[in-house]
Amino acid sequence: SSIVEIANTTDNEIRVAVKVYEAHGGDPLYNKTIKLAKYASYHLITDQILGGKEGIVMLDGNAPNSVIATVMQYGRTPTLGIQYMYGIQAKSPLGSVLKSSYNTFLNQGCSLLLVNPGNSATKATITLDRYDGTSPVAPYEVTIPAHGLWNEDICSKDNKDVYGVVTVQPATANSLYGTVVRLGEKDQYRFPTPVRQ
């Protein structure tokens, strides 16, 4: 389950344009403007919109600094209990060199999520550097589609029981937003760590 929790931070009514896209971009699957009373919030359940696929949400408030949002992710058990949950905050794509950590101890995995809210595809160079200064792979380039998402298991590129830094250098500054989601063995847990300047 993926639920977008949108809130108005001001003491005035605002309008928020909300668009939901599949990971490959294309036309929005959801495109509506919602009204929020002062300090009000709204929950958009994207399960049926995305049909179980990955995607992104783009929010545009009609007043500066008026909107905050978190996308809450819920992993479900076969009986619809909660196996894990975590939230990713909505943010503007800022920075020319973005960094986060990765860690393969405890059989962890880690997904690098890169969001491109722009109207055209963009490239980024990804570098992994271990704690000892070595690199498990050479720097490589990826392409993130317009209004799209790149999701890659970067921990699989390194050995067990190591940690390090992942660096993302967008071809154009202020074009990408990123998160590394740490994945516990057998989905015991998941939690996001920001990729930031």
Short mmCIF file of C-alpha atoms in Angstrom, two decimals:
data_model
loop_
_atom_site.label_atom_id
_atom_site.label_comp_id
_atom_site.label_asym_id
_atom_site.label_seq_id
_atom_site.Cartn_x
_atom_site.Cartn_y
_atom_site.Cartn_z
CA SER A 1 0.00 0.00 0.00
CA SER A 2 1.27 3.47 -0.86
CA ILE A 3 -0.51 6.49 0.62
CA VAL A 4 0.39 10.13 -0.04
CA GLU A 5 -0.28 12.25 3.04
CA ILE A 6 -0.58 15.91 1.96
CA ALA A 7 -0.92 18.81 4.42
CA ASN A 8 -1.46 22.58 4.28
CA THR A 9 1.04 24.39 6.51
CA THR A 10 -0.69 27.79 6.28
CA ASP A 11 -3.69 29.46 7.90
CA ASN A 12 -5.31 30.04 4.49
CA GLU A 13 -7.11 27.70 2.10
CA ILE A 14 -4.81 26.49 -0.66
CA ARG A 15 -5.06 24.45 -3.85
CA VAL A 16 -2.61 21.67 -4.60
CA ALA A 17 -2.13 20.20 -8.08
CA VAL A 18 -1.47 16.46 -7.63
CA LYS A 19 -0.12 14.23 -10.40
CA VAL A 20 0.79 10.54 -10.17
CA TYR A 21 2.99 8.90 -12.82
CA GLU A 22 4.22 5.35 -13.39
CA ALA A 23 7.96 4.78 -13.02
CA HIS A 24 8.53 5.01 -16.79
CA GLY A 25 6.84 8.44 -16.90
CA GLY A 26 4.41 9.17 -19.71
CA ASP A 27 1.02 10.77 -19.12
CA PRO A 28 -0.17 11.12 -15.52
CA LEU A 29 -2.43 8.36 -14.25
CA TYR A 30 -3.95 10.82 -11.77
CA ASN A 31 -4.20 14.58 -12.35
CA LYS A 32 -6.41 16.58 -9.99
CA THR A 33 -6.32 19.77 -7.97
CA ILE A 34 -7.44 19.44 -4.37
CA LYS A 35 -8.48 22.18 -1.96
CA LEU A 36 -7.12 22.14 1.55
CA ALA A 37 -8.56 24.28 4.33
CA LYS A 38 -6.10 25.95 6.71
CA TYR A 39 -3.87 23.34 8.40
CA ALA A 40 -5.92 20.56 6.80
CA SER A 41 -4.58 17.29 5.40
CA TYR A 42 -5.60 14.84 2.70
CA HIS A 43 -4.68 11.19 2.12
CA LEU A 44 -4.43 9.89 -1.44
CA ILE A 45 -4.33 6.08 -1.64
CA THR A 46 -2.44 5.22 -4.83
CA ASP A 47 -2.95 1.43 -4.79
CA GLN A 48 -5.65 1.39 -7.48
CA ILE A 49 -4.12 4.31 -9.39
CA LEU A 50 -0.77 2.53 -9.84
CA GLY A 51 -2.15 -1.03 -9.80
CA GLY A 52 0.72 -2.32 -7.67
CA LYS A 53 3.40 -0.73 -9.86
CA GLU A 54 6.05 1.79 -8.84
CA GLY A 55 5.54 5.46 -9.51
CA ILE A 56 6.05 9.02 -8.39
CA VAL A 57 3.81 11.82 -7.15
CA MET A 58 4.30 15.50 -7.99
CA LEU A 59 2.71 18.23 -5.87
CA ASP A 60 2.41 21.92 -6.66
CA GLY A 61 0.79 24.26 -4.14
CA ASN A 62 -0.60 27.61 -5.29
CA ALA A 63 1.22 29.45 -2.47
CA PRO A 64 4.94 29.32 -1.59
CA ASN A 65 5.96 27.03 1.28
CA SER A 66 2.38 25.88 1.77
CA VAL A 67 2.57 22.10 1.28
CA ILE A 68 4.28 19.25 3.08
CA ALA A 69 3.81 15.62 2.16
CA THR A 70 5.00 12.13 3.03
CA VAL A 71 4.49 9.00 0.98
CA MET A 72 3.81 6.18 3.45
CA GLN A 73 4.65 2.68 2.26
CA TYR A 74 3.06 -0.36 3.92
CA GLY A 75 4.21 -3.91 3.29
CA ARG A 76 1.37 -6.34 3.98
CA THR A 77 1.32 -9.92 5.21
CA PRO A 78 -0.96 -12.51 3.49
CA THR A 79 -3.60 -11.75 6.16
CA LEU A 80 -3.26 -7.97 5.52
CA GLY A 81 -1.26 -7.33 8.67
CA ILE A 82 1.66 -4.88 8.55
CA GLN A 83 5.04 -6.44 7.78
CA TYR A 84 6.89 -3.12 7.52
CA MET A 85 6.19 0.55 6.97
CA TYR A 86 8.21 3.65 6.21
CA GLY A 87 7.75 7.16 4.88
CA ILE A 88 9.54 9.19 2.21
CA GLN A 89 9.16 12.95 2.45
CA ALA A 90 8.30 14.94 -0.66
CA LYS A 91 11.10 17.38 -1.53
CA SER A 92 12.29 19.61 -4.31
CA PRO A 93 15.13 18.25 -6.47
CA LEU A 94 18.11 20.24 -5.21
CA GLY A 95 21.84 19.72 -5.55
CA SER A 96 24.59 19.03 -8.06
CA VAL A 97 26.32 16.17 -6.16
CA LEU A 98 24.10 13.96 -4.01
CA LYS A 99 25.30 11.40 -1.45
CA SER A 100 23.95 8.76 0.89
CA SER A 101 25.19 5.61 2.59
CA TYR A 102 24.78 1.92 1.83
CA ASN A 103 25.39 -1.08 4.10
CA THR A 104 25.44 -4.82 3.35
CA PHE A 105 25.88 -6.03 6.94
CA LEU A 106 23.12 -8.33 8.30
CA ASN A 107 22.31 -9.40 4.72
CA GLN A 108 20.78 -5.99 4.06
CA GLY A 109 19.81 -4.87 0.60
CA CYS A 110 19.44 -1.28 -0.51
CA SER A 111 17.42 0.30 -3.29
CA LEU A 112 18.58 3.58 -4.78
CA LEU A 113 15.49 5.53 -5.85
CA LEU A 114 16.00 8.53 -8.15
CA VAL A 115 13.02 10.69 -9.13
CA ASN A 116 13.07 12.99 -12.15
CA PRO A 117 10.17 15.49 -11.98
CA GLY A 118 11.34 17.24 -15.15
CA ASN A 119 9.73 17.26 -18.58
CA SER A 120 12.64 15.48 -20.28
CA ALA A 121 14.80 12.46 -19.48
CA THR A 122 18.02 13.17 -17.62
CA LYS A 123 21.24 11.29 -16.94
CA ALA A 124 23.20 10.76 -13.74
CA THR A 125 26.57 9.21 -12.91
CA ILE A 126 26.58 6.81 -9.96
CA THR A 127 29.69 6.00 -7.93
CA LEU A 128 30.10 3.54 -5.04
CA ASP A 129 32.99 4.00 -2.58
CA ARG A 130 33.61 1.54 0.25
CA TYR A 131 34.68 2.62 3.72
CA ASP A 132 38.29 1.60 2.86
CA GLY A 133 38.45 3.87 -0.19
CA THR A 134 38.06 1.11 -2.79
CA SER A 135 35.24 0.95 -5.33
CA PRO A 136 33.31 -2.27 -6.05
CA VAL A 137 32.36 -1.06 -9.54
CA ALA A 138 33.49 1.64 -11.94
CA PRO A 139 31.32 4.78 -12.08
CA TYR A 140 28.40 4.24 -14.43
CA GLU A 141 25.67 6.31 -16.04
CA VAL A 142 21.90 5.81 -15.84
CA THR A 143 19.00 7.56 -17.55
CA ILE A 144 15.93 8.57 -15.54
CA PRO A 145 12.82 9.13 -17.68
CA ALA A 146 10.84 12.37 -17.61
CA HIS A 147 8.35 12.31 -14.72
CA GLY A 148 9.90 8.95 -13.86
CA LEU A 149 11.73 6.81 -11.34
CA TRP A 150 14.97 4.83 -11.36
CA ASN A 151 15.10 1.96 -8.83
CA GLU A 152 18.32 -0.03 -8.50
CA ASP A 153 19.66 -2.53 -5.97
CA ILE A 154 23.08 -0.99 -5.33
CA CYS A 155 23.99 -3.33 -2.45
CA SER A 156 24.10 -6.24 -4.90
CA LYS A 157 27.06 -4.51 -6.56
CA ASP A 158 29.25 -4.99 -3.45
CA ASN A 159 30.30 -7.79 -1.11
CA LYS A 160 28.63 -8.86 2.11
CA ASP A 161 29.51 -7.09 5.36
CA VAL A 162 30.76 -3.79 3.95
CA TYR A 163 29.46 -0.25 3.95
CA GLY A 164 30.15 2.85 1.97
CA VAL A 165 28.90 5.96 0.20
CA VAL A 166 26.84 6.19 -2.97
CA THR A 167 27.31 9.40 -4.96
CA VAL A 168 24.85 10.57 -7.60
CA GLN A 169 25.95 13.34 -9.94
CA PRO A 170 23.06 14.56 -12.12
CA ALA A 171 23.94 15.81 -15.58
CA THR A 172 21.97 18.95 -14.67
CA ALA A 173 21.96 20.46 -11.18
CA ASN A 174 18.67 20.57 -9.27
CA SER A 175 17.05 17.91 -11.47
CA LEU A 176 16.84 14.78 -9.26
CA TYR A 177 15.51 13.78 -5.86
CA GLY A 178 16.86 10.62 -4.26
CA THR A 179 16.44 8.14 -1.42
CA VAL A 180 18.22 4.93 -0.45
CA VAL A 181 15.79 2.43 1.08
CA ARG A 182 17.51 -0.10 3.37
CA LEU A 183 15.94 -3.54 3.05
CA GLY A 184 16.10 -5.96 5.97
CA GLU A 185 16.63 -9.65 5.28
CA LYS A 186 13.32 -11.33 4.36
CA ASP A 187 11.62 -7.92 4.55
CA GLN A 188 11.99 -7.70 8.34
CA TYR A 189 12.17 -3.93 7.95
CA ARG A 190 12.62 -1.13 5.46
CA PHE A 191 13.71 2.43 6.11
CA PRO A 192 14.73 5.36 3.91
CA THR A 193 17.92 7.40 4.10
CA PRO A 194 18.08 10.66 2.15
CA VAL A 195 20.34 11.23 -0.84
CA ARG A 196 21.32 14.88 -0.51
CA GLN A 197 23.86 17.60 -1.24
#
